[in-house]
Amino acid sequence: MSNILFVASECTPFIKTGGLADVVGSLPQALQKEEKLEVRVILPLYDEIDDVWKNQMEYLTSFDVQLGWRKQEAQLFMLVHDQITYYFIANDYYFTRKGIYGYYDDGERFVFFSHAVMESLRHLDYRPQVLHAHDWQAGITVALANIMKPIEEMKTIFTIHNLKYQGVMPLHIFDDFFNLGKEHIAGMEWDGMFNCLKSALFHADKITTVSPTYAEEIKNPYYGEGIHGMLRERSDDLLGVLNGIDTKEYNPSSDPNLFVNYRTARLKKRQNRIKLHEEINLPYKEGTPLYIIITRLVEQKGLYLVQHILDEFLEGDVQFIILGTGDPEFENYFADLASRYPDKAQAILSFDEGLARRLYASADFFLMPSKFEPCGLSQLIALQYKTVPVVRETGGLKDTVISYNELTGEGNGFSFANYNAHDLLNVLRYTIKIYANTTEWQNLLKNVNKSQFSWKDSAQQYAEIYTKLIPESIIG
Ligand code: ADP
């Protein structure tokens, strides 16, 4: 059995800000159960992690982590949950804070985490053959694994969940946080800055990203976030593997967060919706389609397009709810919108997993007109709850949502191509027309019911990548 160590900054059910947590929380299960790999996960021990979990953790050991000229202590904890072993690295100074990101020293915090992961490898009775790091926060582990070789034969994979976030710092941190020879600067520098993501792209044996379309898009300047040159250089080792979702966890027939469980019945979705409207204080209007957005409130999610057309759209007989937190500009806009349309719109500006599930269960349409979208899990969760996605054709949205075609009867959602507000408005108007046409609507829902996005195929693809990397002599 091969040993794979996942390194990441978030993971369900312990800590989540977005889709990364869903992936790190569910892919190991699929790899372990279906591909017979021994997958373990290492994470920072944030203060935000609930005591329910902290109380179950076993203390393993403490050690010093050398960060340039400084030493910082790390404690290592372990927890087995659902047959997966999780390790947690604690340090009060770096991780006992509110929330998990957004501090001036985030770069330093995750460089510390990466050094601590390397040091942990000396203390664990577990020898990974592959280190699989996710996003920039874990990127430095890839570079250190390659340079310091804590385990000689260990290979590395780096998965890009979002290229926009790269962990960029002034170049002098190379001297402040590392004890490496100057010859290693070139592999960690990009555009005159220290760059955690670039360090991983330079050093990883293989690079993956979370959808085939995004894997192509990021080699071009529009989607390449200034680093497409590096991705082109490594294009022989760059692969897109579509994310799946945990279909047991996101299951409307058993989800305990819902008012009423259901398989496909619209009647039960309606029962959920009636109760939801009471919960969030928006009058329920029979017969109107409900459109929702659940997201981090950032430009990436196409919110400028939404902002541009929402007043016009709300002139029609529709209702709209948004759940999200993020940029104050968007929070203010949506709060104001809700106050201007008390009978039609509501904005809940918080992160609330339970409410998110009830929204997915109640809505007719899920809007995701992203500017770019590495994979997107929300549209997959929406489909799982029989809610029709309306997306822009980019990244993983393009790979998972096929626009409904009245002539062929094919398609599980709606889409538009250009990043243009009126294209979004046109497609939204078209959704109203299809919703009102019983035959077309029923046909579309049949396609939605058939959509499947479990981890099965993608876990197999990852297992193949690992197998190709591990020399046969050490496959256990
Ligand atoms: P990203 O990773 O870019 O944030 P994804 O679509 O891949 O986008 O994943 C987002 C995940 O976070 C989904 O599980 C979605 O339901 C969840 N989510 C986003 N915002 C909220 C919120 N305010 N409350 C609850 N869940 C949220």
Coordinates of C-alpha atoms and ligand atoms in Angstrom, one line a residue:
M1 CA 0.0 0.0 0.0
S2 CA 1.4 3.4 -0.9
N3 CA 1.6 6.2 1.6
I4 CA 0.4 9.7 0.5
L5 CA 0.6 12.7 2.8
F6 CA -1.7 15.6 2.1
V7 CA -0.6 19.1 3.2
A8 CA -3.2 21.8 3.3
S9 CA -4.4 24.9 5.2
E10 CA -8.1 23.8 5.5
C11 CA -10.1 20.6 5.6
T12 CA -13.7 19.7 6.5
P13 CA -15.0 18.9 9.0
F14 CA -12.4 20.8 11.1
I15 CA -12.0 24.2 9.3
K16 CA -13.4 25.6 6.1
T17 CA -13.5 28.8 4.2
G18 CA -14.1 27.4 0.7
G19 CA -13.9 24.5 -1.7
L20 CA -10.3 23.6 -0.8
A21 CA -11.6 22.3 2.6
D22 CA -14.2 20.2 0.8
V23 CA -11.6 18.6 -1.4
V24 CA -9.0 17.9 1.3
G25 CA -11.8 16.6 3.5
S26 CA -13.2 14.1 0.9
L27 CA -10.5 13.1 -1.6
P28 CA -8.5 11.1 1.0
Q29 CA -11.5 9.1 1.9
A30 CA -12.1 8.2 -1.8
L31 CA -8.4 7.4 -2.3
Q32 CA -8.3 5.2 0.7
K33 CA -11.5 3.4 0.2
E34 CA -11.5 3.0 -3.6
E35 CA -7.8 3.0 -4.5
K36 CA -6.5 1.3 -1.3
L37 CA -3.9 4.0 -0.6
E38 CA -2.9 5.0 2.9
V39 CA -3.7 8.8 2.9
R40 CA -3.0 11.0 5.9
V41 CA -3.5 14.8 6.2
I42 CA -1.5 17.4 8.0
L43 CA -3.0 20.8 8.9
P44 CA -2.4 23.8 11.1
L45 CA -4.1 23.6 14.5
Y46 CA -6.1 26.9 14.4
D47 CA -7.8 28.3 17.4
E48 CA -11.0 28.3 15.3
I49 CA -11.2 24.5 15.2
D50 CA -14.0 23.4 17.5
D51 CA -13.3 21.9 20.9
V52 CA -15.2 18.8 19.9
W53 CA -12.3 18.0 17.7
K54 CA -9.5 19.4 19.9
N55 CA -10.7 17.2 22.8
Q56 CA -10.3 14.1 20.7
M57 CA -6.7 14.9 19.6
E58 CA -3.7 13.0 20.9
Y59 CA -0.6 14.9 21.7
L60 CA 2.4 13.3 20.0
T61 CA 5.5 15.5 20.5
S62 CA 7.0 18.9 20.4
F63 CA 10.0 20.2 18.5
D64 CA 11.8 23.3 17.5
V65 CA 11.3 24.7 14.0
Q66 CA 14.2 26.8 12.7
L67 CA 12.9 29.8 10.8
G68 CA 16.0 31.6 9.6
W69 CA 17.8 32.9 12.7
R70 CA 14.8 32.2 15.0
K71 CA 13.5 29.1 16.6
Q72 CA 9.8 28.5 17.1
E73 CA 8.2 25.7 19.0
A74 CA 5.7 23.4 17.3
Q75 CA 3.5 20.8 18.9
L76 CA 2.2 17.9 16.9
F77 CA -1.2 16.3 17.5
M78 CA -3.0 13.4 15.9
L79 CA -6.7 12.6 15.4
V80 CA -8.3 9.6 13.6
H81 CA -11.6 10.5 12.1
D82 CA -13.6 8.3 9.7
Q83 CA -10.6 6.1 9.2
I84 CA -8.3 8.9 8.1
T85 CA -5.3 10.0 10.3
Y86 CA -5.0 13.7 10.6
Y87 CA -1.9 15.5 12.1
F88 CA -2.2 19.0 13.4
I89 CA 0.7 21.5 14.0
A90 CA 0.2 23.9 16.8
N91 CA 1.9 27.1 17.6
D92 CA 0.2 29.8 19.7
Y93 CA 1.8 32.7 18.1
Y94 CA 0.9 31.8 14.6
F95 CA -2.4 30.0 14.9
T96 CA -4.2 31.2 18.0
R97 CA -6.0 34.0 16.2
K98 CA -9.5 34.7 15.0
G99 CA -10.3 33.3 11.6
I100 CA -7.7 31.6 9.5
Y101 CA -6.4 34.0 6.9
G102 CA -6.1 37.8 6.3
Y103 CA -3.2 38.7 8.6
Y104 CA -0.2 40.8 7.5
D105 CA 2.1 37.9 8.3
D106 CA 0.1 35.1 6.5
G107 CA 3.2 34.4 4.4
E108 CA 5.4 33.9 7.5
R109 CA 2.7 31.8 9.2
F110 CA 2.5 29.3 6.4
V111 CA 6.3 29.2 5.8
F112 CA 6.5 28.3 9.5
F113 CA 3.8 25.6 8.9
S114 CA 5.8 24.2 6.0
H115 CA 9.0 24.0 7.9
A116 CA 7.1 22.3 10.7
V117 CA 5.7 19.8 8.3
M118 CA 9.2 18.9 7.2
E119 CA 10.3 18.5 10.8
S120 CA 7.3 16.4 11.6
L121 CA 8.4 13.8 9.0
R122 CA 11.3 13.0 11.3
H123 CA 9.0 12.3 14.2
L124 CA 6.2 10.3 12.6
D125 CA 6.1 6.5 12.3
Y126 CA 4.7 7.1 8.8
R127 CA 6.9 7.4 5.7
P128 CA 5.1 9.0 2.8
Q129 CA 6.1 8.1 -0.7
V130 CA 4.2 11.1 -2.1
L131 CA 3.7 14.5 -0.5
H132 CA 0.7 16.1 -2.0
A133 CA 0.5 19.8 -1.2
H134 CA -2.5 22.0 -1.9
D135 CA -2.4 25.7 -2.7
W136 CA 0.2 28.3 -1.8
Q137 CA -0.1 27.9 1.9
A138 CA 1.4 24.4 1.5
G139 CA 3.6 25.3 -1.5
I140 CA 6.8 25.7 0.5
T141 CA 6.7 22.0 1.6
V142 CA 7.2 21.0 -2.0
A143 CA 10.3 23.2 -2.3
L144 CA 11.7 22.0 1.0
A145 CA 11.0 18.4 0.3
N146 CA 12.9 18.7 -3.0
I147 CA 15.8 20.7 -1.6
M148 CA 16.3 19.2 1.9
K149 CA 15.1 15.6 1.1
P150 CA 13.9 14.7 4.5
I151 CA 12.8 11.4 2.8
E152 CA 15.1 10.7 0.0
E153 CA 12.7 8.8 -2.3
M154 CA 9.6 11.0 -1.5
K155 CA 8.0 12.5 -4.7
T156 CA 5.8 15.6 -4.7
I157 CA 2.6 16.8 -6.3
F158 CA 1.3 20.3 -6.1
T159 CA -2.4 21.0 -6.7
I160 CA -3.5 24.5 -7.7
H161 CA -7.0 25.2 -6.4
N162 CA -6.8 28.8 -7.1
L163 CA -3.9 30.5 -9.0
K164 CA -4.9 34.0 -7.9
Y165 CA -3.5 33.5 -4.4
Q166 CA 0.2 32.9 -4.5
G167 CA 1.7 33.9 -1.1
V168 CA 3.9 36.7 -2.4
M169 CA 6.4 38.4 0.0
P170 CA 9.4 40.7 -0.3
L171 CA 12.5 38.7 -1.4
H172 CA 14.4 39.4 1.8
I173 CA 12.3 36.8 3.6
F174 CA 14.4 34.2 1.9
D175 CA 17.2 35.2 4.3
D176 CA 14.8 35.8 7.2
F177 CA 12.9 32.5 7.1
F178 CA 15.2 30.0 5.5
N179 CA 18.7 28.6 6.0
L180 CA 19.3 27.7 2.4
G181 CA 22.1 28.4 -0.1
K182 CA 21.6 31.4 -2.4
E183 CA 21.4 29.1 -5.4
H184 CA 17.8 28.3 -4.3
I185 CA 16.6 31.8 -4.6
A186 CA 15.9 31.5 -8.3
G187 CA 13.4 28.6 -7.8
M188 CA 11.5 30.6 -5.2
E189 CA 11.5 34.1 -6.8
W190 CA 9.0 35.4 -9.3
D191 CA 9.0 38.9 -10.7
G192 CA 11.4 40.2 -8.0
M193 CA 9.3 38.8 -5.1
F194 CA 9.4 35.7 -3.0
N195 CA 6.5 33.5 -4.2
C196 CA 5.2 30.4 -2.4
L197 CA 3.2 29.1 -5.3
K198 CA 6.0 29.6 -7.8
S199 CA 8.3 27.7 -5.4
A200 CA 6.0 24.8 -5.6
L201 CA 5.5 25.0 -9.4
F202 CA 9.3 25.0 -9.8
H203 CA 10.0 22.1 -7.5
A204 CA 7.0 19.7 -7.8
D205 CA 7.4 16.4 -9.7
K206 CA 3.8 16.8 -11.0
I207 CA 1.4 19.8 -11.0
T208 CA -2.4 19.3 -11.1
T209 CA -5.2 21.7 -11.1
V210 CA -8.9 21.0 -10.4
S211 CA -10.4 20.9 -13.9
P212 CA -9.2 20.2 -17.4
T213 CA -10.4 23.6 -18.8
Y214 CA -8.7 25.6 -16.0
A215 CA -5.5 23.6 -16.7
E216 CA -5.5 25.0 -20.3
E217 CA -6.8 28.5 -19.4
I218 CA -4.0 29.2 -16.9
K219 CA -1.3 28.9 -19.6
N220 CA -2.7 32.1 -21.1
P221 CA -2.3 35.7 -19.8
Y222 CA -6.0 36.3 -19.1
Y223 CA -6.2 33.5 -16.6
G224 CA -2.5 33.1 -15.8
E225 CA -2.4 35.6 -12.9
G226 CA 1.1 36.8 -14.1
I227 CA 2.6 33.3 -13.7
H228 CA 1.4 31.7 -17.0
G229 CA 5.1 31.7 -18.2
M230 CA 6.0 29.3 -15.5
L231 CA 3.0 27.1 -16.2
R232 CA 3.9 26.9 -19.8
E233 CA 7.4 25.8 -18.9
R234 CA 6.0 23.0 -16.8
S235 CA 3.1 22.2 -19.2
D236 CA 4.3 18.6 -19.7
D237 CA 3.8 17.9 -16.0
L238 CA 0.6 19.9 -15.6
L239 CA -2.7 18.0 -15.6
G240 CA -6.4 18.9 -14.9
V241 CA -8.3 16.5 -12.7
L242 CA -11.9 17.5 -12.0
N243 CA -12.9 17.8 -8.4
G244 CA -15.7 15.5 -7.1
I245 CA -17.9 16.0 -4.0
D246 CA -18.6 13.8 -1.1
T247 CA -22.0 12.5 -2.2
K248 CA -22.8 11.0 1.2
E249 CA -22.2 14.3 2.9
Y250 CA -24.1 16.4 0.3
N251 CA -27.1 14.2 0.1
P252 CA -30.6 15.8 0.3
S253 CA -32.2 12.5 1.3
S254 CA -30.2 12.3 4.5
D255 CA -28.8 15.8 5.2
P256 CA -29.7 16.6 8.8
N257 CA -29.6 20.3 8.1
L258 CA -32.7 20.3 6.0
F259 CA -36.3 20.8 7.1
V260 CA -37.5 18.0 4.9
N261 CA -35.3 15.3 3.2
Y262 CA -36.0 14.4 -0.4
R263 CA -34.6 12.6 -3.4
T264 CA -36.0 14.4 -6.4
A265 CA -39.5 15.6 -5.4
R266 CA -40.1 19.3 -6.1
L267 CA -42.9 19.2 -3.6
K268 CA -40.4 18.6 -0.8
K269 CA -38.1 21.3 -2.1
R270 CA -41.1 23.6 -1.8
Q271 CA -41.7 22.5 1.8
N272 CA -38.1 23.3 2.6
R273 CA -38.4 26.7 0.9
I274 CA -41.5 27.7 2.8
K275 CA -39.7 27.1 6.1
L276 CA -36.5 28.7 4.8
H277 CA -38.4 31.9 4.1
E278 CA -39.6 32.0 7.7
E279 CA -36.1 31.4 8.9
I280 CA -34.6 34.3 7.0
N281 CA -37.5 36.6 7.1
L282 CA -38.4 37.0 3.5
P283 CA -42.1 36.6 2.5
Y284 CA -42.7 33.4 0.4
K285 CA -44.4 34.0 -2.9
E286 CA -46.0 30.9 -4.4
G287 CA -45.1 30.2 -8.0
T288 CA -42.0 32.5 -8.2
P289 CA -38.7 30.9 -9.0
L290 CA -36.0 31.3 -6.3
Y291 CA -32.5 32.3 -7.3
I292 CA -29.6 32.0 -4.9
I293 CA -25.9 32.7 -4.5
I294 CA -23.7 31.1 -1.9
T295 CA -20.2 32.4 -2.1
R296 CA -17.2 34.2 -0.8
L297 CA -18.0 37.8 -1.8
V298 CA -15.0 38.5 -4.1
E299 CA -14.7 39.8 -7.6
Q300 CA -13.8 36.3 -8.9
K301 CA -17.4 35.1 -8.4
G302 CA -18.7 37.5 -11.1
L303 CA -20.5 39.7 -8.5
Y304 CA -19.9 42.9 -10.6
L305 CA -22.0 41.3 -13.3
V306 CA -24.7 40.4 -10.8
Q307 CA -24.6 43.9 -9.3
H308 CA -25.0 45.5 -12.8
I309 CA -28.2 43.7 -13.7
L310 CA -29.9 42.8 -10.4
D311 CA -32.3 45.7 -10.3
E312 CA -33.4 45.0 -13.8
F313 CA -33.8 41.3 -13.1
L314 CA -35.8 41.9 -9.9
E315 CA -38.4 43.8 -11.9
G316 CA -39.6 40.4 -12.9
D317 CA -41.6 37.9 -10.8
V318 CA -38.6 36.3 -9.0
Q319 CA -37.0 36.1 -5.6
F320 CA -33.3 36.2 -4.8
I321 CA -31.2 35.3 -1.7
I322 CA -27.5 35.6 -1.2
L323 CA -25.4 34.0 1.6
G324 CA -21.8 35.1 1.8
T325 CA -19.1 37.1 3.5
G326 CA -16.1 38.9 2.0
D327 CA -15.3 42.3 0.5
P328 CA -17.2 45.1 2.4
E329 CA -18.1 46.7 -1.0
F330 CA -20.2 43.6 -1.9
E331 CA -21.5 43.2 1.7
N332 CA -22.8 46.8 1.7
Y333 CA -24.3 46.4 -1.8
F334 CA -26.2 43.3 -1.0
A335 CA -27.4 44.6 2.4
D336 CA -28.7 47.7 0.6
L337 CA -30.3 45.6 -2.1
A338 CA -32.2 43.6 0.5
S339 CA -33.5 46.7 2.2
R340 CA -34.7 48.1 -1.2
Y341 CA -36.6 44.9 -2.1
P342 CA -38.0 43.6 1.2
D343 CA -40.4 41.3 -0.6
K344 CA -38.0 40.0 -3.2
A345 CA -34.5 39.8 -1.9
Q346 CA -32.6 38.9 1.2
A347 CA -28.9 39.0 2.0
I348 CA -27.3 36.9 4.8
L349 CA -23.8 38.1 5.4
S350 CA -22.3 35.2 7.3
F351 CA -20.6 31.9 6.9
D352 CA -23.3 29.3 7.8
E353 CA -23.0 25.7 6.6
G354 CA -26.4 24.7 7.8
L355 CA -28.2 27.6 6.2
A356 CA -26.2 27.0 3.0
R357 CA -27.6 23.4 2.8
R358 CA -31.1 24.7 3.4
L359 CA -30.7 27.2 0.6
Y360 CA -29.4 24.6 -1.8
A361 CA -32.4 22.5 -0.9
S362 CA -34.9 25.3 -1.4
A363 CA -33.8 27.1 -4.5
D364 CA -34.7 26.6 -8.2
F365 CA -31.6 28.3 -9.6
F366 CA -28.0 28.7 -8.4
L367 CA -26.1 31.6 -9.9
M368 CA -22.3 31.4 -10.4
P369 CA -21.3 33.7 -13.2
S370 CA -17.6 33.6 -12.2
K371 CA -14.9 35.6 -13.9
F372 CA -12.7 32.6 -13.5
E373 CA -13.4 29.3 -11.7
P374 CA -10.7 26.7 -11.1
C375 CA -13.4 24.0 -10.6
G376 CA -16.2 25.3 -8.4
L377 CA -17.9 22.9 -6.0
S378 CA -21.0 25.0 -5.3
Q379 CA -22.5 24.3 -8.7
L380 CA -22.0 20.5 -8.1
I381 CA -23.6 20.8 -4.6
A382 CA -26.5 22.7 -6.2
L383 CA -27.0 19.9 -8.8
Q384 CA -26.8 17.3 -6.0
Y385 CA -29.7 19.2 -4.3
K386 CA -31.6 19.4 -7.6
T387 CA -31.1 23.1 -8.0
V388 CA -30.3 24.3 -11.6
P389 CA -26.9 26.1 -12.0
V390 CA -26.6 29.2 -14.1
V391 CA -22.9 29.7 -14.8
R392 CA -20.4 31.4 -17.0
E393 CA -18.5 29.1 -19.3
T394 CA -15.1 29.1 -17.6
G395 CA -12.8 26.6 -15.8
G396 CA -14.6 23.8 -14.0
L397 CA -18.0 25.4 -14.6
K398 CA -17.5 24.7 -18.3
D399 CA -16.6 21.1 -17.5
T400 CA -19.6 20.4 -15.4
V401 CA -22.5 22.4 -16.5
I402 CA -24.0 21.9 -20.0
S403 CA -26.4 24.6 -21.2
Y404 CA -29.9 23.4 -21.7
N405 CA -30.8 23.1 -25.4
E406 CA -34.5 23.0 -26.2
L407 CA -33.9 21.3 -29.6
T408 CA -31.9 18.4 -28.3
G409 CA -33.3 18.3 -24.8
E410 CA -29.8 18.1 -23.5
G411 CA -28.2 20.1 -20.7
N412 CA -28.2 20.3 -16.9
G413 CA -28.1 24.0 -16.4
F414 CA -27.7 27.4 -18.2
S415 CA -24.5 29.1 -19.3
F416 CA -23.2 32.1 -21.1
A417 CA -19.7 32.7 -22.6
N418 CA -18.6 36.3 -22.3
Y419 CA -17.9 38.2 -19.1
N420 CA -20.7 40.6 -19.8
A421 CA -23.5 41.6 -17.5
H422 CA -26.2 41.7 -20.2
D423 CA -25.3 38.2 -21.4
L424 CA -26.0 37.2 -17.8
L425 CA -29.3 39.0 -17.8
N426 CA -30.3 37.4 -21.1
V427 CA -29.6 33.9 -19.8
L428 CA -31.5 34.7 -16.6
R429 CA -34.5 35.8 -18.6
Y430 CA -34.3 32.6 -20.6
T431 CA -34.3 30.6 -17.3
I432 CA -37.7 32.2 -16.4
K433 CA -39.1 31.1 -19.8
I434 CA -38.0 27.5 -19.3
Y435 CA -39.2 27.5 -15.7
A436 CA -42.6 28.5 -17.0
N437 CA -42.8 25.8 -19.6
T438 CA -43.7 22.6 -17.8
T439 CA -42.4 20.2 -20.4
E440 CA -39.1 21.9 -20.8
W441 CA -38.7 22.4 -17.1
Q442 CA -39.4 18.7 -16.3
N443 CA -37.0 17.6 -19.0
L444 CA -34.3 19.9 -17.6
L445 CA -34.9 18.5 -14.1
K446 CA -34.5 15.0 -15.4
N447 CA -31.0 15.9 -16.7
V448 CA -30.2 17.5 -13.4
N449 CA -31.2 14.4 -11.5
K450 CA -28.9 12.3 -13.7
S451 CA -25.8 14.5 -13.1
Q452 CA -23.2 12.7 -11.0
F453 CA -20.0 14.2 -9.5
S454 CA -18.7 11.7 -7.1
W455 CA -14.9 11.3 -6.5
K456 CA -14.8 7.8 -8.2
D457 CA -13.2 8.7 -11.6
S458 CA -11.0 11.5 -10.3
A459 CA -9.7 9.5 -7.4
Q460 CA -8.7 6.9 -9.9
Q461 CA -6.8 9.6 -12.0
Y462 CA -4.9 10.8 -8.9
A463 CA -4.0 7.2 -8.0
E464 CA -2.6 6.7 -11.5
I465 CA -0.5 9.9 -11.1
Y466 CA 0.9 8.6 -7.8
T467 CA 1.6 5.2 -9.2
K468 CA 3.5 6.6 -12.1
L469 CA 5.6 8.7 -9.7
I470 CA 6.5 6.0 -7.2
P471 CA 9.3 3.7 -8.4
E472 CA 8.0 0.1 -8.5
S473 CA 10.6 -1.1 -6.0
I474 CA 9.1 0.9 -3.2
I475 CA 5.4 0.2 -3.8
G476 CA 4.3 -1.6 -0.7
Ligands
ADP1 P1 -14.3 28.6 -3.5 O1 -13.4 27.5 -3.1 O2 -13.7 29.5 -4.6 O3 -14.8 29.4 -2.4 P2 -16.2 26.6 -4.4 O4 -17.5 26.7 -5.1 O5 -15.2 25.6 -4.9 O6 -15.6 28.1 -4.3 O7 -16.5 26.1 -2.9 C1 -17.2 27.0 -2.0 C2 -17.7 26.1 -0.8 O8 -17.9 27.0 0.3 C3 -19.0 25.4 -1.1 O9 -19.0 24.3 -0.2 C4 -20.0 26.5 -0.6 O10 -21.3 25.9 -0.3 C5 -19.3 27.0 0.6 N1 -19.6 28.4 1.0 C6 -19.2 29.6 0.4 N2 -19.7 30.6 1.1 C7 -20.4 30.1 2.1 C8 -21.1 30.8 3.2 N3 -21.2 32.1 3.3 N4 -21.7 29.9 4.1 C9 -21.6 28.6 4.0 N5 -21.0 28.0 3.0 C10 -20.3 28.7 2.1

